[in-house]
mmCIF file of C-alpha atoms and ligand atoms in Angstrom:
data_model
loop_
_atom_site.group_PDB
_atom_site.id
_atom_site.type_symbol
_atom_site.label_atom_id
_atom_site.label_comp_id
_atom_site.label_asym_id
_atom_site.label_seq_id
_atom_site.Cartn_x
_atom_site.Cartn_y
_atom_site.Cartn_z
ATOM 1 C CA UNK A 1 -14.307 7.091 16.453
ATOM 2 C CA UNK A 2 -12.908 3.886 17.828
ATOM 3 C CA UNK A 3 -11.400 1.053 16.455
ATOM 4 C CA UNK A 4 -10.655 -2.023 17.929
ATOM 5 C CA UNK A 5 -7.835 -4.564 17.181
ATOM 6 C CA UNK A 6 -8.037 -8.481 18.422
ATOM 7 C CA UNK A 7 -4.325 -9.331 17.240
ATOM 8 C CA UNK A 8 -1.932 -11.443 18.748
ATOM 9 C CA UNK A 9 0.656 -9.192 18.066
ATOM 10 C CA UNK A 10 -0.180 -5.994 19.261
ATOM 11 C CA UNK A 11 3.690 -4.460 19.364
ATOM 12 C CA UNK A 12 2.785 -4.279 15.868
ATOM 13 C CA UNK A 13 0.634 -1.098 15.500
ATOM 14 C CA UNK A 14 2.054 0.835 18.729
ATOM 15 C CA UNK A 15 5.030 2.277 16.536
ATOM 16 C CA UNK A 16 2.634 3.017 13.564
ATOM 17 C CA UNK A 17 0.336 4.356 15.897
ATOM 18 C CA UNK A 18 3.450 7.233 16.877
ATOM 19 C CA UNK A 19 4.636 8.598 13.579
ATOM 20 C CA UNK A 20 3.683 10.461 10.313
ATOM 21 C CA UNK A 21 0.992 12.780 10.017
ATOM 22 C CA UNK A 22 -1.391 10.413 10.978
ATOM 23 C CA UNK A 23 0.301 10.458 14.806
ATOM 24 C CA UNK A 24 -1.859 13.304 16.046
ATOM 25 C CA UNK A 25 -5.316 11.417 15.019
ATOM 26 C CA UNK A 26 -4.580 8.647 17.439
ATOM 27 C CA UNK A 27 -2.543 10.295 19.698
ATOM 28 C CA UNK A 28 -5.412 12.733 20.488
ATOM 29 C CA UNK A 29 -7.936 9.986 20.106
ATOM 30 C CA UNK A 30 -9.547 11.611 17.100
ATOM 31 C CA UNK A 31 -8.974 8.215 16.235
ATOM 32 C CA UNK A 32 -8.888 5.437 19.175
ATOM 33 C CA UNK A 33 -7.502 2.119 18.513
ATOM 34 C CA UNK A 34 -7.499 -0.296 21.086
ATOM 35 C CA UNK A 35 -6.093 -4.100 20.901
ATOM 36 C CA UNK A 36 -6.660 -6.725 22.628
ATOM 37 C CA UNK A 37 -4.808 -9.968 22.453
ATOM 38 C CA UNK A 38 -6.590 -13.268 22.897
ATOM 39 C CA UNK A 39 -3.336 -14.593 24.441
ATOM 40 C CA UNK A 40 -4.759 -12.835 27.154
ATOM 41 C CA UNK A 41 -8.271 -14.606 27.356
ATOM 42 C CA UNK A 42 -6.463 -18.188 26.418
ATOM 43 C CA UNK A 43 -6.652 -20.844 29.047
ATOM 44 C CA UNK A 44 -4.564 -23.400 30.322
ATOM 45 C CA UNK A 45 -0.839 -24.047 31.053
ATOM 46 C CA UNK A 46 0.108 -22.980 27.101
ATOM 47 C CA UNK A 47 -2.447 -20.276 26.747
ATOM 48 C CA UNK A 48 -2.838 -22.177 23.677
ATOM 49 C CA UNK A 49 -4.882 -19.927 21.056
ATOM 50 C CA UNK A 50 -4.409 -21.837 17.932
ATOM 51 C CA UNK A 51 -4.770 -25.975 17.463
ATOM 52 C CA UNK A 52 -4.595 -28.537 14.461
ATOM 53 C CA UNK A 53 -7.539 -28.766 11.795
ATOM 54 C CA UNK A 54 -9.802 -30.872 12.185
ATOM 55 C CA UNK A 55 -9.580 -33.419 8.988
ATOM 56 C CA UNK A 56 -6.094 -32.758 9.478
ATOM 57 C CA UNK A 57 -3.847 -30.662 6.308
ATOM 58 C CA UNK A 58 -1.318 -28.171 6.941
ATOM 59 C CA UNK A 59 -1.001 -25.534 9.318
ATOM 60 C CA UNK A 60 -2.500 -24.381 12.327
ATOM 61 C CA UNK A 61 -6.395 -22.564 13.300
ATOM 62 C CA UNK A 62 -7.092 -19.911 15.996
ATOM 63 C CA UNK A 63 -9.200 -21.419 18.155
ATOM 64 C CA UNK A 64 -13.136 -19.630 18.582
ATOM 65 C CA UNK A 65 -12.748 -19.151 22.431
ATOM 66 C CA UNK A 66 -10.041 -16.886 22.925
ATOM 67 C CA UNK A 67 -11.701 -14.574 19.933
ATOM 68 C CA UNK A 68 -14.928 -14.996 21.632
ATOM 69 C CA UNK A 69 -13.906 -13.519 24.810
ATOM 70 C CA UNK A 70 -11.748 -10.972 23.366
ATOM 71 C CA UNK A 71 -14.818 -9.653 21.612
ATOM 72 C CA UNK A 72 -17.320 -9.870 24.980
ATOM 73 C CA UNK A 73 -13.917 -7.862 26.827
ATOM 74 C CA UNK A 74 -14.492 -5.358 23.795
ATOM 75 C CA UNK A 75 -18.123 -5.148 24.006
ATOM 76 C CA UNK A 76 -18.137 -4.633 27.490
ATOM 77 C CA UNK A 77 -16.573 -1.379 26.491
ATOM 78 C CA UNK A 78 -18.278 -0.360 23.801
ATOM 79 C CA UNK A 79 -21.701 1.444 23.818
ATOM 80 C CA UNK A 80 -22.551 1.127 20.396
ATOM 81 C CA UNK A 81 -23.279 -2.345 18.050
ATOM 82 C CA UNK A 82 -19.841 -2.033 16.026
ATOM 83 C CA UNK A 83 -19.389 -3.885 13.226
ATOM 84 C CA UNK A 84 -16.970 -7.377 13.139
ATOM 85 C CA UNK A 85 -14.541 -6.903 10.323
ATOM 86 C CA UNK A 86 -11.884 -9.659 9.566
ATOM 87 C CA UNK A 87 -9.244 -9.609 7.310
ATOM 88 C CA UNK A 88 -8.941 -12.552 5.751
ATOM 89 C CA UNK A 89 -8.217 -13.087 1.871
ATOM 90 C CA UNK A 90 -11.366 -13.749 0.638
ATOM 91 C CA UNK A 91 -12.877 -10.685 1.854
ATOM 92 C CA UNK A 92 -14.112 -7.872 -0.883
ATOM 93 C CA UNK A 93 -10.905 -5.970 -1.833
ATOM 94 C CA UNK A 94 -10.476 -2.490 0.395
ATOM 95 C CA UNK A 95 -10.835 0.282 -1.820
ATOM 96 C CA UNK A 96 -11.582 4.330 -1.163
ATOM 97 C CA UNK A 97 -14.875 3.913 -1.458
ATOM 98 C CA UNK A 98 -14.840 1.531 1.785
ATOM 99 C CA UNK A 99 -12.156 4.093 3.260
ATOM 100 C CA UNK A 100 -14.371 6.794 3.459
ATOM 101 C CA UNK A 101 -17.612 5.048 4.534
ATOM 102 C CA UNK A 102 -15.574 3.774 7.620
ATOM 103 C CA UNK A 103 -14.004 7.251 8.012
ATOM 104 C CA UNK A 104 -17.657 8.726 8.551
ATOM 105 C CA UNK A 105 -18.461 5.726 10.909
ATOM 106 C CA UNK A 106 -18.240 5.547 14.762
ATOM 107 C CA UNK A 107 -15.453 2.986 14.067
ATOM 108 C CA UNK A 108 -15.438 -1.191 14.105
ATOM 109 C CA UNK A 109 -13.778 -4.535 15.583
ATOM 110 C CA UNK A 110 -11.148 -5.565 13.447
ATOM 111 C CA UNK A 111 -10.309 -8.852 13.687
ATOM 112 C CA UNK A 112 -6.831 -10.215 12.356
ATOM 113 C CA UNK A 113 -6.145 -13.651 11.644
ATOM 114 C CA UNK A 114 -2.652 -15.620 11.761
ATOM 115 C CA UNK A 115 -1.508 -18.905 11.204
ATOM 116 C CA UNK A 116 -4.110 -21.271 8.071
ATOM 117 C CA UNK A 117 -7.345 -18.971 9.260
ATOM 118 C CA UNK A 118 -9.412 -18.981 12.238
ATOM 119 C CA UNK A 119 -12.711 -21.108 13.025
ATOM 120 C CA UNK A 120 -15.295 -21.083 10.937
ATOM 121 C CA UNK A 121 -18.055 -21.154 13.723
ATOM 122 C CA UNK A 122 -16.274 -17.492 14.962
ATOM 123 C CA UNK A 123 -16.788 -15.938 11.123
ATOM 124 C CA UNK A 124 -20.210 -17.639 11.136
ATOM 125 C CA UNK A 125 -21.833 -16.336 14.408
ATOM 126 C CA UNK A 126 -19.379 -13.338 15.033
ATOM 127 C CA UNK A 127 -18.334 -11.868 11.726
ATOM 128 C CA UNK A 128 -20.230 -9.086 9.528
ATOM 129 C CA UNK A 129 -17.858 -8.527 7.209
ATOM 130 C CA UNK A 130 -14.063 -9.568 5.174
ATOM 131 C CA UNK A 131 -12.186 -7.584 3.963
ATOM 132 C CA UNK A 132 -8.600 -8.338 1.571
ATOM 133 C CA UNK A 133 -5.824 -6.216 1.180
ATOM 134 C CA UNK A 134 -5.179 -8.150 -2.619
ATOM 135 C CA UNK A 135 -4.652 -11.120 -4.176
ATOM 136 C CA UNK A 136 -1.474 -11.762 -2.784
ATOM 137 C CA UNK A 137 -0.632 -13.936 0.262
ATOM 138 C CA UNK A 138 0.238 -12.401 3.468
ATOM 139 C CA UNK A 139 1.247 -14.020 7.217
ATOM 140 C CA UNK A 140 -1.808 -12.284 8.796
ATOM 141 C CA UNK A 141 -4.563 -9.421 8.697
ATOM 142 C CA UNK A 142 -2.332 -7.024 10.870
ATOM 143 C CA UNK A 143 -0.460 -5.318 8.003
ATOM 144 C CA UNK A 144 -4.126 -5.143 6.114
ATOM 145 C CA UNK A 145 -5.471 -3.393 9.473
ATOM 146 C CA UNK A 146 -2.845 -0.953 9.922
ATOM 147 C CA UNK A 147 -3.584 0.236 6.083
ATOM 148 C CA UNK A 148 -7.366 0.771 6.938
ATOM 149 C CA UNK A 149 -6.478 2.578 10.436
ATOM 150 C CA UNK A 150 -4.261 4.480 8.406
ATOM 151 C CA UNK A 151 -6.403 5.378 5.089
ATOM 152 C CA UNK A 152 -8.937 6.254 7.710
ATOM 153 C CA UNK A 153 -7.016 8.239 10.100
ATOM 154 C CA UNK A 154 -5.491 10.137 6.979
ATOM 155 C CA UNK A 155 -8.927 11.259 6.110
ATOM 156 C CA UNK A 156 -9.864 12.933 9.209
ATOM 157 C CA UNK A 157 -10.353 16.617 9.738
ATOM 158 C CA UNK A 158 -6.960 18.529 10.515
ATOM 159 C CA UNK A 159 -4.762 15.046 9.964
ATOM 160 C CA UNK A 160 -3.197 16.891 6.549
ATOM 161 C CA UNK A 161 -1.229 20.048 6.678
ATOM 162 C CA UNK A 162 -3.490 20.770 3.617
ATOM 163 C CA UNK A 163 -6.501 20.430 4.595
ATOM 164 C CA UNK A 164 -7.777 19.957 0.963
ATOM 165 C CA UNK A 165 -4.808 17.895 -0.418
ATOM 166 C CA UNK A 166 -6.512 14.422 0.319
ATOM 167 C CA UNK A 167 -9.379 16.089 -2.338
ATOM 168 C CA UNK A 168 -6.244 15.941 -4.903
ATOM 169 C CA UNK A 169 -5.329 11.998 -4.539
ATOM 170 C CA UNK A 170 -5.572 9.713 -6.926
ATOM 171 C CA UNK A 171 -9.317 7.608 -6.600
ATOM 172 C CA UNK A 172 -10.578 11.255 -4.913
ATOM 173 C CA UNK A 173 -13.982 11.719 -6.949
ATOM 174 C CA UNK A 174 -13.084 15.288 -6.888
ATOM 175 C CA UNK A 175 -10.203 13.902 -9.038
ATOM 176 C CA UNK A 176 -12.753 12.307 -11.326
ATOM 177 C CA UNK A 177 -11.260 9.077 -10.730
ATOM 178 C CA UNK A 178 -7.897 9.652 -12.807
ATOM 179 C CA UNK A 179 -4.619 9.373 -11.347
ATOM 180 C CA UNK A 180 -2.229 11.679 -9.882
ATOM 181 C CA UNK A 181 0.189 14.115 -11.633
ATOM 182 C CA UNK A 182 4.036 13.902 -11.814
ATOM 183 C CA UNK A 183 5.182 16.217 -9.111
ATOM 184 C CA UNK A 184 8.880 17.790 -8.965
ATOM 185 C CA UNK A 185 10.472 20.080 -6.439
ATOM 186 C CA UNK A 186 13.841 21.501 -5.732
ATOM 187 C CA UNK A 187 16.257 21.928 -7.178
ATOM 188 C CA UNK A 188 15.245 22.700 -11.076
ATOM 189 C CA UNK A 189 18.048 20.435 -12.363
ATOM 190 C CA UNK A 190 18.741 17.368 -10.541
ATOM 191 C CA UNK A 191 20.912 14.354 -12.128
ATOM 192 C CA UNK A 192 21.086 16.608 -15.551
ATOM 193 C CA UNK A 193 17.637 16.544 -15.857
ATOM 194 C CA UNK A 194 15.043 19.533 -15.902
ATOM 195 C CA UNK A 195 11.329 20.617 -14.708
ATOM 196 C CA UNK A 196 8.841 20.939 -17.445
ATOM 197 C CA UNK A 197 8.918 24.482 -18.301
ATOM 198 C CA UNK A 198 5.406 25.186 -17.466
ATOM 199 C CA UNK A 199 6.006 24.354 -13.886
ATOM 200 C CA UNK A 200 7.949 27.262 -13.783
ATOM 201 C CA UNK A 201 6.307 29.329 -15.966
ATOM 202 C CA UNK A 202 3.831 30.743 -13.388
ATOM 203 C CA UNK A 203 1.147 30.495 -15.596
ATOM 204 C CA UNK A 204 -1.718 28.704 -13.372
ATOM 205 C CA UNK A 205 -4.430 28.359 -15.963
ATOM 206 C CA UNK A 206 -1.104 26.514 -18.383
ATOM 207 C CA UNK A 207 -0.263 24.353 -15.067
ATOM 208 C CA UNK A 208 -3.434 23.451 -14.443
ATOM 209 C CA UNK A 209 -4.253 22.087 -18.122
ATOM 210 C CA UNK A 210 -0.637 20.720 -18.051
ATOM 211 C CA UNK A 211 -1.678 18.287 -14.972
ATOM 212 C CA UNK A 212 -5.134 17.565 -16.301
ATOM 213 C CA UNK A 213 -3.230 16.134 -19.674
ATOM 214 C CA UNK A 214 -0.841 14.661 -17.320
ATOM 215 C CA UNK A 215 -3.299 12.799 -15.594
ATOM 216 C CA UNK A 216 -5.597 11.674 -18.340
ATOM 217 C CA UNK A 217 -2.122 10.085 -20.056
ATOM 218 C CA UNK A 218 -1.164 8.276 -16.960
ATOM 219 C CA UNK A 219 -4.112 7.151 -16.588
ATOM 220 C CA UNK A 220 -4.818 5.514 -20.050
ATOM 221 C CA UNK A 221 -1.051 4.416 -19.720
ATOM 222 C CA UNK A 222 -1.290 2.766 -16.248
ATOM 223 C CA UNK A 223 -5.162 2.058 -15.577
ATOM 224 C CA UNK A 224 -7.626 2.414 -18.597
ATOM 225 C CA UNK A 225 -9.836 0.423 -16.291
ATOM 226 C CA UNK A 226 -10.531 3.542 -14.423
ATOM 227 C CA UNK A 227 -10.237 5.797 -17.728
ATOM 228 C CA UNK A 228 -13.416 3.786 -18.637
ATOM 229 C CA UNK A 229 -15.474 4.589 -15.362
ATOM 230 C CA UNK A 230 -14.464 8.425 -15.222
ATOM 231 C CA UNK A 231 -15.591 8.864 -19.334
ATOM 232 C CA UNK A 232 -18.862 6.405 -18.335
ATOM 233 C CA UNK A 233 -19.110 9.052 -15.459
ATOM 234 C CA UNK A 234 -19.353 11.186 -17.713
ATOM 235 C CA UNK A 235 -16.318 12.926 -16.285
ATOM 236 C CA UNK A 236 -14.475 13.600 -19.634
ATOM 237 C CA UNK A 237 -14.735 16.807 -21.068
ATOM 238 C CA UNK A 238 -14.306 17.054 -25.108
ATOM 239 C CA UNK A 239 -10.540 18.868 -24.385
ATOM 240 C CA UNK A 240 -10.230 15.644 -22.331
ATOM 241 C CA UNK A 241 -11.091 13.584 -25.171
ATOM 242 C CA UNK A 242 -9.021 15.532 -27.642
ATOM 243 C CA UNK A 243 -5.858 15.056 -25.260
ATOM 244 C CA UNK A 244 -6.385 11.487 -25.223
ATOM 245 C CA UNK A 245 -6.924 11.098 -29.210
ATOM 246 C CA UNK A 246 -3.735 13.076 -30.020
ATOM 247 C CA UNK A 247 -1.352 10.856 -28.080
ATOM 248 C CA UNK A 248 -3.083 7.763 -29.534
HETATM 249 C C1 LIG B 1 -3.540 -21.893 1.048
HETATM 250 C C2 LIG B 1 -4.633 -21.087 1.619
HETATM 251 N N1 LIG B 1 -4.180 -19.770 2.100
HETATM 252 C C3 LIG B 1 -5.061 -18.733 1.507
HETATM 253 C C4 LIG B 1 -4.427 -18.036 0.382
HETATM 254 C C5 LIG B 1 -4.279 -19.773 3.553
HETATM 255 C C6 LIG B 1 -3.990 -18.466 4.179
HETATM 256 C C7 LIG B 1 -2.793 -17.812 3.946
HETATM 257 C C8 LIG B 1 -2.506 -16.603 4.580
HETATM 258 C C9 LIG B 1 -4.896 -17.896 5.047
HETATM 259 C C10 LIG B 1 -4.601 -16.701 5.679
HETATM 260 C C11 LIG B 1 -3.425 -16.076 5.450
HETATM 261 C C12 LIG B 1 -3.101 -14.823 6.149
HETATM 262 N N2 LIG B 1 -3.628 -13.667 5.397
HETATM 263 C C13 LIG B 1 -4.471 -12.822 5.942
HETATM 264 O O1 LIG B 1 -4.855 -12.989 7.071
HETATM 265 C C14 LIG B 1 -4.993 -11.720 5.142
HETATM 266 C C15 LIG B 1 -4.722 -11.323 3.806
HETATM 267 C C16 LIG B 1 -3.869 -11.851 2.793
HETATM 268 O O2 LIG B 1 -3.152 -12.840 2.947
HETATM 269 N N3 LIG B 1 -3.852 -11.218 1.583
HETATM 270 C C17 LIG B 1 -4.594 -10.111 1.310
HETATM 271 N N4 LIG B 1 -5.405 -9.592 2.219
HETATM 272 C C18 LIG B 1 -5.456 -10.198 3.437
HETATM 273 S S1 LIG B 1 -6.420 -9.700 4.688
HETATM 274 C C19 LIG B 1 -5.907 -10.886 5.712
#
């Protein structure tokens, strides 16, 4: 799988490309990521990729050329008809759903954007696809990019010590949809404060139905928007249900 980055700050994802368990995946190439910076492809004395808006208003716009020739540089390298994917804030919000359909894909072009927001004639003849991080204002799509390469890379075969333990996380269908457990390790009494018994208890079947009711009360608690699509699912069994009456 490959991904490519156009960024004008590449520096940016080589030291997230070299740590945490994700290292391997794109140190082997599992997972390639390439960037290219249309700095590179910019013409002229100043190399000048961004210019004032047209209509005038705040702020600067990257200019269509250098983005045009990064992504002719990148299809000259690329056998297959990847997808254009730009981060910009009024893509469709990333979720896992999204995670995993790019982590089964041959990969993308992932185009991030600096400064007000980049040409419109690049997003109209260039781009298939936006993509947010949130409704929340950030400098550029490069921190948005390095959490897709990331979710993605994290989903790979052989990328967890665990195999299995990405089956456990929170928004995991296998999880049906509820959030994680509490988890507690060493030592058994930390700041004057205990394990729940039953953690210790070595009682599996008691553990397990201890971090079911866990989850089901953090979930109504913290997200009963996704308690609603995992009963709808019909993911709720009637000990479920019971759980949820008693603690009101
Ligand atoms: C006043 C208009 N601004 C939009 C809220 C302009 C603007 C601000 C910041 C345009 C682009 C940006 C840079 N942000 C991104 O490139 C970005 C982003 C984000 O800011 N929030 C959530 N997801 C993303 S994905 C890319």
């Amino acid at each position: 799988m490959r991904f490519d980055v156009i960024t004008l700050f590449p520096e940016l994802f080589t030291p997230f490309l070299s740590v945490g368990i994700t290292r391997r995946a794109f140190e082997s190439g599992q997972v390639d990521v390439q960037c290219t910076n249309p700095r590179d492809f910019a013409t002229g004395n100043y190399r000048r990729v961004d210019d004032r808006p047209f209509g005038g208003g705040p702020g600067m716009v990257m200019m269509a050329q250098p983005l045009e020739l990064s992504l002719a540089h990148i299809r000259s390298q690329r056998t297959d008809a990847a997808p254009v994917v730009l981060f910009s804030p009024i893509g469709k919000r990333l979720d896992h759903a999204a995670v995993q359909r790019w982590s089964n894909s041959s990969g993308a072009i992932l185009v991030c954007g600096r400064y007000e927001g980049i040409d419109q004639r690049f997003i109209d003849t260039q781009v298939d696809e936006q993509i947010s991080l949130g409704d929340f204002v950030l400098s550029g799509g490069e921190v948005p990019a390095i959490a897709l390469l990331d979710a993605v890379a994290r989903l790979q075969p052989g990328v967890l010590s665990d195999s299995d333990s990405h089956h456990m996380d929170s928004f995991n269908p296998s999880l049906d949809g509820l959030l994680d457990c509490p988890h507690y390790t060493r030592p058994e009494e930390w700041a004057g404060v205990g394990v729940p018994d039953v953690l210790l208890s070595g009682h599996h079947g008691q553990i397990e139905r201890w971090r079911r009711d866990q989850r089901l009360k953090l979930t109504a608690q913290h997200r009963p928007d996704l308690l609603e699509i995992a009963r709808a699912a019909g993911l709720l069994s009637r000990q479920d249900e019971a759980v949820l009456q008693a603690q009101g």
